[in-house]
Tab-separated table of C-alpha atoms in Angstrom:
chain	number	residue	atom	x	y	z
A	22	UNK	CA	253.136	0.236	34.146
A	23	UNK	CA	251.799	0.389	30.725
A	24	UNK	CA	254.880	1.275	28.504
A	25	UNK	CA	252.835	1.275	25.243
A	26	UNK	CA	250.512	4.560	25.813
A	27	UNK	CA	250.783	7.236	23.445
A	28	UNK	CA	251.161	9.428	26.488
A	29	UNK	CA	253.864	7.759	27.817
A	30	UNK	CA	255.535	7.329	24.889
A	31	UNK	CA	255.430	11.163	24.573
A	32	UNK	CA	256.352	11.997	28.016
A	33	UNK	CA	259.137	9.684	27.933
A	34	UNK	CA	260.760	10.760	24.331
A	35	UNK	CA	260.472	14.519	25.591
A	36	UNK	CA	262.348	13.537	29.392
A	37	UNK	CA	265.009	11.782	27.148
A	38	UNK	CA	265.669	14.748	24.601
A	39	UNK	CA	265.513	17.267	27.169
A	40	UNK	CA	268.221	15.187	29.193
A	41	UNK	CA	270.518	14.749	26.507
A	42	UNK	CA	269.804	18.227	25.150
A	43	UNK	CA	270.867	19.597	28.369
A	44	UNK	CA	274.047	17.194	28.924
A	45	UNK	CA	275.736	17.937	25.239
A	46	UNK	CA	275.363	21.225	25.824
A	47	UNK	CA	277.451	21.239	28.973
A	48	UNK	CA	279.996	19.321	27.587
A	49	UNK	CA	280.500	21.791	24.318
A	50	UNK	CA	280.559	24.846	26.644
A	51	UNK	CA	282.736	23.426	28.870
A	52	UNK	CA	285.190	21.950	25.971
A	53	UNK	CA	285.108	25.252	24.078
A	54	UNK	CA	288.051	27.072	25.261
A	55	UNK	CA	289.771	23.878	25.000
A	56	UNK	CA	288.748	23.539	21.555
A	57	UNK	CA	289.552	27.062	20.304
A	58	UNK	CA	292.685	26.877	21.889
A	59	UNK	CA	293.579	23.781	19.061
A	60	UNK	CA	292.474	25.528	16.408
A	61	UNK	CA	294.342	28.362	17.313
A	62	UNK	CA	297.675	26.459	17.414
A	63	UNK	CA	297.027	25.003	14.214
A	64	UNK	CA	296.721	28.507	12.585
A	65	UNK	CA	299.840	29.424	14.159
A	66	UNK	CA	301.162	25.763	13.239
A	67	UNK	CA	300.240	26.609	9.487
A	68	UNK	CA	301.389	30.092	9.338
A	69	UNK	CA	305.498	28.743	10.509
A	70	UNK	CA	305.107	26.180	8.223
A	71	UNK	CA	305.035	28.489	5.324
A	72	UNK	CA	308.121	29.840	6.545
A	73	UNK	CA	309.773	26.689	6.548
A	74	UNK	CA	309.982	26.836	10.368
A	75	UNK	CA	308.590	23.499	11.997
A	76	UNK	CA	306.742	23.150	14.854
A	77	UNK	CA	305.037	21.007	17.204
A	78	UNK	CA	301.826	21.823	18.638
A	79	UNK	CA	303.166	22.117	21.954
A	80	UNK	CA	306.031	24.749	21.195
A	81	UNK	CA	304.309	26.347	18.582
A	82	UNK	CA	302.952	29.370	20.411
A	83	UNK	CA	306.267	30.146	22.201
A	84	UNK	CA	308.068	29.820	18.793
A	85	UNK	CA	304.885	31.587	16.847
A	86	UNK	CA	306.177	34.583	19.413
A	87	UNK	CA	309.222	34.649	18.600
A	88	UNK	CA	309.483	34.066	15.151
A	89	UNK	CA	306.308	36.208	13.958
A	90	UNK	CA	307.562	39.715	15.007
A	91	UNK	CA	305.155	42.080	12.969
A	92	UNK	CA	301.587	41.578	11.820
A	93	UNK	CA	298.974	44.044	10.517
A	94	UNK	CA	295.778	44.414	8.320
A	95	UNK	CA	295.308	45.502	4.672
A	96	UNK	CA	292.463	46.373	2.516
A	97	UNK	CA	292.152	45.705	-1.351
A	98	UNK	CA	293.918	49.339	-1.975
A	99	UNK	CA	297.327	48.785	-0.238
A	100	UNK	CA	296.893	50.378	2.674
A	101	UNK	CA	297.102	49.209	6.706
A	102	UNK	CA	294.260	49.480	8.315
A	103	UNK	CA	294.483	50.201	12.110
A	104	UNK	CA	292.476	48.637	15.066
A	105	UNK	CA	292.408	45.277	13.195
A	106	UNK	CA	294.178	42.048	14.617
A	107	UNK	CA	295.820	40.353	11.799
A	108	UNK	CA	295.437	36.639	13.501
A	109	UNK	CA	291.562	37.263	14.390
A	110	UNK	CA	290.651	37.539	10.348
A	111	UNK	CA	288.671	35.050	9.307
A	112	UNK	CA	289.180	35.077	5.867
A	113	UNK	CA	286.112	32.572	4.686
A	114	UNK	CA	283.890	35.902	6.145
A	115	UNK	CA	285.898	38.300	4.592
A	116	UNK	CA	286.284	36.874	0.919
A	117	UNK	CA	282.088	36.714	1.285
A	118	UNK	CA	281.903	40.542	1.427
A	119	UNK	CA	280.246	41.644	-1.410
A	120	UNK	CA	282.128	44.548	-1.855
A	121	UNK	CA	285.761	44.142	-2.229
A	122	UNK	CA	286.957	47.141	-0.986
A	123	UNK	CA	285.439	46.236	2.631
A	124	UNK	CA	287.396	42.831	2.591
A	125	UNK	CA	290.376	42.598	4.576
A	126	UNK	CA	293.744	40.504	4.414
A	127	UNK	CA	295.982	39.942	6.825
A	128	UNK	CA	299.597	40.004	6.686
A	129	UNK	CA	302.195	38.107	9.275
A	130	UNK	CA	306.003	39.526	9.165
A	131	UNK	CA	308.692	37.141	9.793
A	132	UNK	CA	311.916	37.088	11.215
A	133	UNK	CA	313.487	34.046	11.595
A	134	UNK	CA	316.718	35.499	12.986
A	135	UNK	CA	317.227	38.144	15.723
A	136	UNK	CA	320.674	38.847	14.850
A	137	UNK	CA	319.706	39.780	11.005
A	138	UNK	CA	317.109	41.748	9.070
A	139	UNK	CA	315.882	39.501	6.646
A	140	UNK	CA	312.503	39.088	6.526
A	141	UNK	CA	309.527	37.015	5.352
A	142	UNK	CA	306.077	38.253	3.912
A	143	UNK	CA	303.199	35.613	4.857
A	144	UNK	CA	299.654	36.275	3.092
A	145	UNK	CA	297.080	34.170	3.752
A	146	UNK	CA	295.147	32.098	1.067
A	147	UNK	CA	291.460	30.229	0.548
A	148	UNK	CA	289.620	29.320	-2.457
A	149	UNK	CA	287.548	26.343	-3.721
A	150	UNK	CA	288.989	23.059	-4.164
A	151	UNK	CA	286.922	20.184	-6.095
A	152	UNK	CA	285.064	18.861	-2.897
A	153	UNK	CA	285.381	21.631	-0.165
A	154	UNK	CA	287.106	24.455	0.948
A	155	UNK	CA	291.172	25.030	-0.090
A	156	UNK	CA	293.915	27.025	1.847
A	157	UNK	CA	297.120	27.671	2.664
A	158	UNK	CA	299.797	30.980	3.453
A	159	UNK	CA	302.573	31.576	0.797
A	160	UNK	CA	305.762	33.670	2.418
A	161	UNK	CA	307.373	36.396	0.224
A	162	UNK	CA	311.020	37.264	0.136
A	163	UNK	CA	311.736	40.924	1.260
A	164	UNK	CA	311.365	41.592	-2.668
A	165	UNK	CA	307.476	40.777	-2.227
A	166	UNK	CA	307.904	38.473	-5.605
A	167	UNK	CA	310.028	35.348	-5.067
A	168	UNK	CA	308.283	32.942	-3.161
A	169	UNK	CA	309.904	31.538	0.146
A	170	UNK	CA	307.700	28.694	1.325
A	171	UNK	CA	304.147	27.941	1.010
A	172	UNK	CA	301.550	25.655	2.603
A	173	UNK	CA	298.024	24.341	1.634
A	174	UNK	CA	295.829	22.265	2.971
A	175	UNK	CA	292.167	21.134	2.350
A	176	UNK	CA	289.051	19.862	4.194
A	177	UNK	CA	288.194	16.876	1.867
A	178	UNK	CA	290.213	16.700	-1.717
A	179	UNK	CA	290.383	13.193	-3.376
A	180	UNK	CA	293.433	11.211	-1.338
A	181	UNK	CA	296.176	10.368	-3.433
A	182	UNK	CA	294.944	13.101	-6.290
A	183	UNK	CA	293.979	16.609	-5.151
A	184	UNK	CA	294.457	15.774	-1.433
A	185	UNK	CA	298.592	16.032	-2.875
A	186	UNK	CA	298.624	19.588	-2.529
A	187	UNK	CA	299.544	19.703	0.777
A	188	UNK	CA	302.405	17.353	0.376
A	189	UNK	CA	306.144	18.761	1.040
A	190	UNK	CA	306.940	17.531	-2.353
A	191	UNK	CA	303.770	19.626	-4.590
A	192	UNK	CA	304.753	22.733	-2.312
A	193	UNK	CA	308.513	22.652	-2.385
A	194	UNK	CA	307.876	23.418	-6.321
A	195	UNK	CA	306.703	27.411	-5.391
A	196	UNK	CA	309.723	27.859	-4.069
A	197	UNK	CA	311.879	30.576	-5.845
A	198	UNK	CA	308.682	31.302	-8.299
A	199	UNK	CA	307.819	34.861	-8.930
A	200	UNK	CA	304.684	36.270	-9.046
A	201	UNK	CA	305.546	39.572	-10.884
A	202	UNK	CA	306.581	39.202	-14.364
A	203	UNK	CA	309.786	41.718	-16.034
A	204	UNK	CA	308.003	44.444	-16.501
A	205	UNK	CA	305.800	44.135	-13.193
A	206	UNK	CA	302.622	43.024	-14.246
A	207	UNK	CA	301.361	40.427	-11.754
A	208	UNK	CA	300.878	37.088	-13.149
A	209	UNK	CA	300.683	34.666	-10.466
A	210	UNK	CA	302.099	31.298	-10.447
A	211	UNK	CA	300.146	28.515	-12.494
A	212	UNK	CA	299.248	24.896	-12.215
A	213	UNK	CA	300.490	23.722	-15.696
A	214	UNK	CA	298.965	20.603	-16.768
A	215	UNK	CA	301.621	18.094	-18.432
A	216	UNK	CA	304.367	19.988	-16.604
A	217	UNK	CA	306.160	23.140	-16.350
A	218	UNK	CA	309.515	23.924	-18.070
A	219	UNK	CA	312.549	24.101	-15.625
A	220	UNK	CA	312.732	27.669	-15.662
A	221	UNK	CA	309.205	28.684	-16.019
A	222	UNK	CA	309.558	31.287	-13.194
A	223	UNK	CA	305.343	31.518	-12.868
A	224	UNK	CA	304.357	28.082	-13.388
A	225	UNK	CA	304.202	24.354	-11.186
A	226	UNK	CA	303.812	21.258	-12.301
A	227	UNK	CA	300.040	20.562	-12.206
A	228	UNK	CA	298.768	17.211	-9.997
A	229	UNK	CA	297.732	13.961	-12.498
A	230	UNK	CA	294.307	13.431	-11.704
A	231	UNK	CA	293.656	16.598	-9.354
A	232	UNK	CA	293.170	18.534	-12.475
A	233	UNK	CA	289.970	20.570	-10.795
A	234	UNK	CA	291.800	20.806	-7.454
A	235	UNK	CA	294.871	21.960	-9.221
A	236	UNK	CA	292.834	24.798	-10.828
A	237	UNK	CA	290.814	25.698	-7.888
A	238	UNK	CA	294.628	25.917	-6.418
A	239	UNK	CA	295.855	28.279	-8.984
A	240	UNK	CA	292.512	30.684	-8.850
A	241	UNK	CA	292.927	30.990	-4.851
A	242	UNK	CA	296.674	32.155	-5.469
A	243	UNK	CA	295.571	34.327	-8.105
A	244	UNK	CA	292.744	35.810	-6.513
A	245	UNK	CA	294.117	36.397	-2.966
A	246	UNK	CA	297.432	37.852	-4.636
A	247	UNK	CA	294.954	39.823	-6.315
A	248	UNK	CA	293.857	41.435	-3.283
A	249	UNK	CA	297.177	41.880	-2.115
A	250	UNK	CA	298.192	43.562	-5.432
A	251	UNK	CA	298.400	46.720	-4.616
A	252	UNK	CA	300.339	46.286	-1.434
A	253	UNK	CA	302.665	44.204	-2.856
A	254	UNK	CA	303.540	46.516	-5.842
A	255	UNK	CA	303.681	49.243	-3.275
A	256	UNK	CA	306.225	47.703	-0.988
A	257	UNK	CA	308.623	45.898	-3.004
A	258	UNK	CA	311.855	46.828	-2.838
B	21	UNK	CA	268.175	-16.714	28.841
B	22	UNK	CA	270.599	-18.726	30.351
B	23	UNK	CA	273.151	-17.103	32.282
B	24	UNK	CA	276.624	-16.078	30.625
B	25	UNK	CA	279.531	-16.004	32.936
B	26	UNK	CA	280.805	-12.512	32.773
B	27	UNK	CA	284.202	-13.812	31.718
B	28	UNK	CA	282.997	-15.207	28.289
B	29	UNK	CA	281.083	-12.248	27.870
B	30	UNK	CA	284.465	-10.532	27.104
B	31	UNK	CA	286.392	-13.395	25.851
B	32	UNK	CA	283.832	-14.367	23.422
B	33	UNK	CA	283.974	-11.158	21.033
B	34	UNK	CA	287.814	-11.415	20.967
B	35	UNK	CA	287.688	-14.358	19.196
B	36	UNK	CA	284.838	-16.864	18.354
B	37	UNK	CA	281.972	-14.007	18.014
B	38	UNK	CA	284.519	-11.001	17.256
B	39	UNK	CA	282.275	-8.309	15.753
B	40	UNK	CA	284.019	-7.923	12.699
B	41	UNK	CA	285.307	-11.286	11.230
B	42	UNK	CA	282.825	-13.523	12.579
B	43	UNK	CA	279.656	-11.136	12.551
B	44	UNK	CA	281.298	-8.870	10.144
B	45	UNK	CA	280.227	-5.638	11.507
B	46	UNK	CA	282.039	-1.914	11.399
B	47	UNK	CA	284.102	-3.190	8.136
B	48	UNK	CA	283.578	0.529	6.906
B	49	UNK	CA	286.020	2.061	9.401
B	50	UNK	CA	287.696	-0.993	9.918
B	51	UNK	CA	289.178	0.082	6.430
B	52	UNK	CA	288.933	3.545	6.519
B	53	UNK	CA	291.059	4.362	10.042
B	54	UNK	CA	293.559	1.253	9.770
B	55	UNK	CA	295.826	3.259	7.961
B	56	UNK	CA	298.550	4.095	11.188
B	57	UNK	CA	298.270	2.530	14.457
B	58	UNK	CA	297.617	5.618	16.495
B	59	UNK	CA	294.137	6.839	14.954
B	60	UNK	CA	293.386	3.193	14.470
B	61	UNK	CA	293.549	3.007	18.590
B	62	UNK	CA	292.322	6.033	19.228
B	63	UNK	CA	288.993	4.701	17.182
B	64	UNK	CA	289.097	1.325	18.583
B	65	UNK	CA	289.026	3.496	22.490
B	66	UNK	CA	286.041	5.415	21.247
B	67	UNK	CA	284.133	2.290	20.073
B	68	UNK	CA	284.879	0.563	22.844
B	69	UNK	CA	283.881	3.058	25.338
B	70	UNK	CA	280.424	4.233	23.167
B	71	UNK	CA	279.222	0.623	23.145
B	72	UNK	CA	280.220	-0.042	26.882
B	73	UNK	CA	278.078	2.609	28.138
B	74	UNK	CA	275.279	2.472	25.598
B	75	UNK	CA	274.743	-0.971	26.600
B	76	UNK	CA	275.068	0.050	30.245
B	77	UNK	CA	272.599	2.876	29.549
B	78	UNK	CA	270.390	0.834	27.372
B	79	UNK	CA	270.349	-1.906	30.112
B	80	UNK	CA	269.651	-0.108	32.642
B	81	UNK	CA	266.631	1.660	31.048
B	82	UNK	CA	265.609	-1.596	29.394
B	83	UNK	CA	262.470	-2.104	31.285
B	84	UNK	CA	260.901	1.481	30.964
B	85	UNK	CA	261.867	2.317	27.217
B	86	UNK	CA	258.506	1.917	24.877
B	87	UNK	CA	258.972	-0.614	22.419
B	88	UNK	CA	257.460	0.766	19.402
B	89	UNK	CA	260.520	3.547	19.948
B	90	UNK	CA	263.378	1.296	21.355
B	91	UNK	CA	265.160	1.965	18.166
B	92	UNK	CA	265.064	5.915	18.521
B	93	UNK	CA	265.838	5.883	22.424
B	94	UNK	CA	268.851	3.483	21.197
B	95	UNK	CA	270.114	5.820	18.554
B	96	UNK	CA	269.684	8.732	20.887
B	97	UNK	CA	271.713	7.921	23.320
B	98	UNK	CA	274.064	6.432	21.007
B	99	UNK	CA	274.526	9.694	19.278
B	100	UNK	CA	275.133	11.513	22.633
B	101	UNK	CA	277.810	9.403	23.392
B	102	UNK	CA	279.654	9.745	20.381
B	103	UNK	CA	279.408	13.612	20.075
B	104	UNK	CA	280.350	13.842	23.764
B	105	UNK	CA	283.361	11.292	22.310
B	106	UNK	CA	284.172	13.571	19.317
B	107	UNK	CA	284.207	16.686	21.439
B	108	UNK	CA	286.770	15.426	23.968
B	109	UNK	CA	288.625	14.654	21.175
B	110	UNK	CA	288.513	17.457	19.507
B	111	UNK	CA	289.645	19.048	22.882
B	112	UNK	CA	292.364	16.986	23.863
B	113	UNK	CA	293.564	14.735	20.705
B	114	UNK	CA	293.528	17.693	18.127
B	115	UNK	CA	295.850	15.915	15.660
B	116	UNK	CA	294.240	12.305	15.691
B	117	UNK	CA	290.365	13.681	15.490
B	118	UNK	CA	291.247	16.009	12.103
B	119	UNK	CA	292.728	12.108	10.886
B	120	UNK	CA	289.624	10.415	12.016
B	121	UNK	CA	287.379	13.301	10.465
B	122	UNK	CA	284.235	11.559	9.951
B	123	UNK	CA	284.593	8.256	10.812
B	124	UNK	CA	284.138	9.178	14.805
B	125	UNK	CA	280.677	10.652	13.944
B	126	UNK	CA	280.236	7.183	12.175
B	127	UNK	CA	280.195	5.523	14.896
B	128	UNK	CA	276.530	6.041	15.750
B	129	UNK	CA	275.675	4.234	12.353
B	130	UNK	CA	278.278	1.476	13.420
B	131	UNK	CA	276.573	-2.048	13.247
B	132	UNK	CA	278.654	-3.346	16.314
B	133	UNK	CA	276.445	-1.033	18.001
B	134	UNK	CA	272.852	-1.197	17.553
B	135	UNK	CA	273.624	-5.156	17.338
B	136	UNK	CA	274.835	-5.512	20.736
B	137	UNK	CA	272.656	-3.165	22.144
B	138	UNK	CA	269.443	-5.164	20.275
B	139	UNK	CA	271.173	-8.610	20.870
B	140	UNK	CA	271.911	-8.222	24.623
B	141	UNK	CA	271.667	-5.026	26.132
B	142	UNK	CA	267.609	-5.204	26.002
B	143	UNK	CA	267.339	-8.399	27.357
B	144	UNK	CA	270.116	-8.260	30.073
B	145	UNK	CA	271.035	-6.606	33.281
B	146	UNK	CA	273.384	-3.377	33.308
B	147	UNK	CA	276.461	-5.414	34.404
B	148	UNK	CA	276.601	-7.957	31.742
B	149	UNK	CA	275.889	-5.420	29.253
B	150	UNK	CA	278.400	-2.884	30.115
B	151	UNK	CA	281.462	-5.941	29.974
B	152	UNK	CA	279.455	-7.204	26.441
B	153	UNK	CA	279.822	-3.432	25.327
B	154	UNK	CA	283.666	-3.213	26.586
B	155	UNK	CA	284.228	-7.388	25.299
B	156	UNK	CA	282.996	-6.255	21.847
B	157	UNK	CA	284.632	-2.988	21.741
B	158	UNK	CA	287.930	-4.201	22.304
B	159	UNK	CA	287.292	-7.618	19.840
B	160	UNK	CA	286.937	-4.598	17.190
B	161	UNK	CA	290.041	-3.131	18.311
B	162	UNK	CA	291.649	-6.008	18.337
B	163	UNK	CA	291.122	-6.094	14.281
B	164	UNK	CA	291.714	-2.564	13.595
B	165	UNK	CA	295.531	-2.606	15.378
B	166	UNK	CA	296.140	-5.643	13.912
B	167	UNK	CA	295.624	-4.543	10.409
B	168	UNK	CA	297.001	-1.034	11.285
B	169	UNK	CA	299.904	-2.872	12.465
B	170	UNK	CA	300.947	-4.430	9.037
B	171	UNK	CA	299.549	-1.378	6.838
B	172	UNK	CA	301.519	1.008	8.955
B	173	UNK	CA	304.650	-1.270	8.963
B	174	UNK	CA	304.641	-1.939	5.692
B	175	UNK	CA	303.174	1.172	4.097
B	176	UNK	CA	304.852	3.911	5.864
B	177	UNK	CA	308.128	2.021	7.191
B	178	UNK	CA	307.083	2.903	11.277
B	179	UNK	CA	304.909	1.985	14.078
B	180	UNK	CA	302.694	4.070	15.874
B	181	UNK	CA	304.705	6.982	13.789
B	182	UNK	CA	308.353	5.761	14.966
B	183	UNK	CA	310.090	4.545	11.882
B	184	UNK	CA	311.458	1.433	12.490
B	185	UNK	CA	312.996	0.609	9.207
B	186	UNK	CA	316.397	1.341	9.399
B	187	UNK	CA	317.602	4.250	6.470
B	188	UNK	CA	320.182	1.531	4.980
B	189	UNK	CA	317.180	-0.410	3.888
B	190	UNK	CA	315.818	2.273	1.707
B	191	UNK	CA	319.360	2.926	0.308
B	192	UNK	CA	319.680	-0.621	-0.728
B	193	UNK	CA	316.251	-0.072	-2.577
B	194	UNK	CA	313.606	-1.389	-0.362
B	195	UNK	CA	310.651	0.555	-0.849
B	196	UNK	CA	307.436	1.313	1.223
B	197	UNK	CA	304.404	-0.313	-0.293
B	198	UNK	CA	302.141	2.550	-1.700
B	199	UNK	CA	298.857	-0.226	-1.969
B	200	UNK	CA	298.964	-0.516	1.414
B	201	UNK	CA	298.044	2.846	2.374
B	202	UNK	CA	295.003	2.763	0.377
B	203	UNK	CA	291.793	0.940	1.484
B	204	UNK	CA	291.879	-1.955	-0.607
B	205	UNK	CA	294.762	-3.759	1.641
B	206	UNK	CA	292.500	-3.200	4.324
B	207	UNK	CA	290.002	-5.532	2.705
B	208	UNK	CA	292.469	-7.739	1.475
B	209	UNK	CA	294.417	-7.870	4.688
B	210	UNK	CA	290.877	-8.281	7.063
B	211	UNK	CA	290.147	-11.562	4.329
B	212	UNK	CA	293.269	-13.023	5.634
B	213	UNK	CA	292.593	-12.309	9.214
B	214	UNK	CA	288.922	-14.293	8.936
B	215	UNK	CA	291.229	-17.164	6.513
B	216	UNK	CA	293.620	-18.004	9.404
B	217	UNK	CA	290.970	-17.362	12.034
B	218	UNK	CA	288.357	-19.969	10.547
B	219	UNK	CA	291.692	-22.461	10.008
B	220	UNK	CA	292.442	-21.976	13.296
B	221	UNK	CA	289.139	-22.421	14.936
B	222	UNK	CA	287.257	-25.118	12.437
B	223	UNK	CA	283.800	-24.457	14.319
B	224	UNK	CA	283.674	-21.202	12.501
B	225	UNK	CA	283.537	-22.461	9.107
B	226	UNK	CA	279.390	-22.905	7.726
B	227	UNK	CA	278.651	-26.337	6.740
C-alpha cells in the first residue's frame, strides 16, 4: 500500500488522534476521583499545618476530623453566612469577584485538645508571588490578634530565594506577631527588608533576594486580613 | 541490519551506549530531579516505561506510519504516554509528582526518546524495540540514582529520605553541603561519572 498519499496521510493522522483522544480521556475520568481525593488531603494537610499539628497524608483526614471541630463562612462585613461549606471555597474564584462584598472567606476552628477550650482561628490566604500564585492559612489565638502558626506555600517562586517562604524557619518568625496594633487599628504583619527589630510585634524579617516574593507575601496577609477585618474586630475577646 | 541479540540490546545502554554519558541525552532532568533519590526513581520508572512502549508502539506501527509525518505520529504517541504517566501519578504518587512538577511533562521533549525511537524503533521489530526502550530507560536511571545517591547523601544527610547521618556528627560540626542541592553539582557530579566511565572503558574516549 501506498503510504505517501495525501489521503492516507489524512485518514491515518485523523484514526490516530481520534484513538488517543478517546484513550486520555478514559484515563482522566477514570483517575479523577483519585485525583481530587489528593488534593483534598493536601488542603486538609495545609490547614493542620498551620496549627502546628503534623500530619501524614494517610492520617490526615482522620486527624483533620478530629482536630478541626468548627468551620463556617464569612463575607467582607463580619458576618456568617449560612448554606456555605467552609472547605469547598475556592478562594482563587472568590478573590476574582469584582465586588467585594460577594466574596467569601472561610474560616476553620481548632481544637487541638478535647479536654480544654482553647482554641485556634485558621483563615485562609492567596495572593501573587513573583512567578505564580502564593498561599498559605495563618491560625489566630482565641484573642483573634497573636498569631499561632502559619503556612505558605507557592506554585513556582525562585528556589533558594522566594521559594523560602514555605520553610519552617521563614514561618516560625509569625509566631506571637500581632496583627492589631494598641489602639486596634489593624496593621498586619510586614516583610521588613534588612530585618526586623526583636520586638517589632508587626514585622518579619524579609527573605535576601525574594524581595518581590516577600512583598507579594506581605500584600496577601494584608489583603486577606483585610477581608477578615471586620470579623476579627468583632470577635476578639 | 544485522541482528542484535536481545541481551545487548539492554546491556548496551547501561554502559557503553548509556543515553546520557555516552550519547548525552536527557541532561536537563538528569539535573533537575537528581536532587533525592525517591523522585529521581520515580522519573527514571516513568522514562523507562514511556520509551519501552513508545518503541513498542512505534515498532509495531512502523510499516504503516507515512513518512513525511513519522515525526508527528512519534510525538503523538509519545505525549499520550506521558500524560497517561503524569496522571497515574498524580493519582497515586501525590507527593513525588508536585516534586517532579514539570519535568514529567518533559519527558515528551526528552532526547532519549525520539532518538531511540528514530534510531531503532523504525527500523526494528516490536520485540527488540520494546527491550531497547526498557535497556535505555533504565541506562538513564542508572545515572539519575547514582547522582541522586551522592547529592542526597551528601546534601541532605539521608537516603531515599531516611537520614543516615548519625545526630553526633552534626554536633561535632559536620555540616550538610548546601551546593549540592542546587543543579550545578549535578553537572559537576554527571562530568565525573563520564571521567571514570571513559577511564574505565578506553574505547569510549574520541581519537
Amino acid at each position: 500500500m501506498n503510504t505517501e498519499k495525501n489521503s492516507y496521510i489524512f485518514i491515518y493522522s485523523t484514526i490516530m488522534v481520534l484513538v488517543i483522544a478517546a484513550a486520555l480521556t478514559v484515563v482522566a475520568l477514570q483517575l479523577k476521583p483519585a485525583q481530587e481525593n489528593n488534593i483534598r488531603i493536601e488542603k486538609m494537610q495545609n490547614i493542620l499545618q498551620s496549627v502546628k499539628i503534623p500530619s501524614t497524608p494517610k492520617d490526615a483526614e482522620t486527624i483533620y476530623k478530629e482536630k478541626i471541630t468548627e468551620t463556617f463562612v464569612i463575607n467582607t462585613q463580619g458576618n456568617i453566612v449560612e448554606g456555605k461549606n467552609a472547605f469547598d471555597i475556592n478562594l482563587a474564584d472568590e478573590l476574582k469577584k469584582e465586588n467585594d462584598a460577594e466574596r467569601l472567606f472561610p474560616v476553620f476552628v481548632c481544637s487541638p485538645n478535647k479536654n480544654d477550650t482553647v482554641k485556634y482561628f485558621i483563615v485562609q490566604l492567596r495572593g501573587k508571588g513573583l512567578w505564580g500564585p502564593i498561599w498559605g492559612y495563618m491560625s489566630f489565638n482565641a484573642d483573634l490578634n497573636t498569631v499561632y502558626g502559619c503556612m505558605f506555600d507557592h506554585k513556582g517562586e525562585t528556589p533558594g530565594l522566594g521559594a523560602e517562604i514555605n520553610t519552617a524557619v521563614f514561618q516560625s518568625q509569625f509566631v506571637g506577631k500581632k496583627i492589631f496594633d494598641e489602639n486596634n487599628k489593624f496593621v498586619s504583619i510586614a516583610t521588613v527588608k534588612g530585618g526586623t527589630k526583636d520586638d517589632d510585634p508587626h514585622g518579619v524579617d524579609a527573605i535576601s533576594g525574594g524581595t518581590i516574593t516577600s512583598k507579594g507575601l506581605e500584600a496577601m496577609i494584608y489583603d486577606c486580613l483585610k477581608a477578615y477585618e471586620l470579623y476579627l474586630t468583632n470577635n476578639k475577646k | 541490519m544485522a541482528q542484535v541479540k536481545n541481551s545487548k540490546l539492554l546491556a548496551n545502554p547501561l554502559n557503553l551506549q548509556n543515553p546520557v554519558t555516552v550519547q548525552v541525552l536527557g541532561i536537563c532532568s538528569a539535573l533537575a530531579v537528581t536532587v533525592q533519590m525517591k523522585p529521581a526513581f520515580v522519573m527514571g520508572l516513568s522514562v523507562t516505561i514511556v520509551t519501552a512502549f513508545s518503541s513498542l508502539i512505534i515498532s509495531a506501527l512502523r510499516n504503516t506510519i507515512p513518512n513525511r509525518i513519522r515525526i508527528i505520529v512519534q510525538l503523538v504517541v509519545v505525549a499520550a504516554l506521558v500524560i497517561i504517566v503524569d496522571q497515574l501519578l498524580k493519582a497515586f504518587l501525590y507527593d513525588v509528582s508536585k516534586q517532579l512538577s514539570v519535568f514529567v511533562g518533559l519527558i515528551i521533549t526528552n532526547c532519549i526518546l525520539m532518538g531511540r525511537l528514530e534510531a531503532f524503533a523504525m527500523g526494528n521489530k516490536p520485540f527488540p524495540s520494546f527491550i531497547d526502550g526498557i535497556g535505555n530507560g533504565l541506562g538513564y536511571s542508572i545515572i539519575l540514582l547514582s547522582i541522586a545517591f551522592v547529592r542526597e547523601l551528601l546534601g541532605s544527610g539521608s537516603i531515599w529520605g531516611f537520614k543516615i547521618i548519625p545526630p553526633v556528627f552534626y554536633q561535632l560540626g559536620y555540616e550538610n553541603n548546601g551546593l549540592m542541592i542546587l543543579p550545578p553539582m549535578a553537572v559537576i557530579l554527571i562530568g565525573i561519572i563520564i571521567w571514570i566511565q571513559r577511564s574505565w572503558k578506553k574505547e569510549l574516549i574520541e581519537k
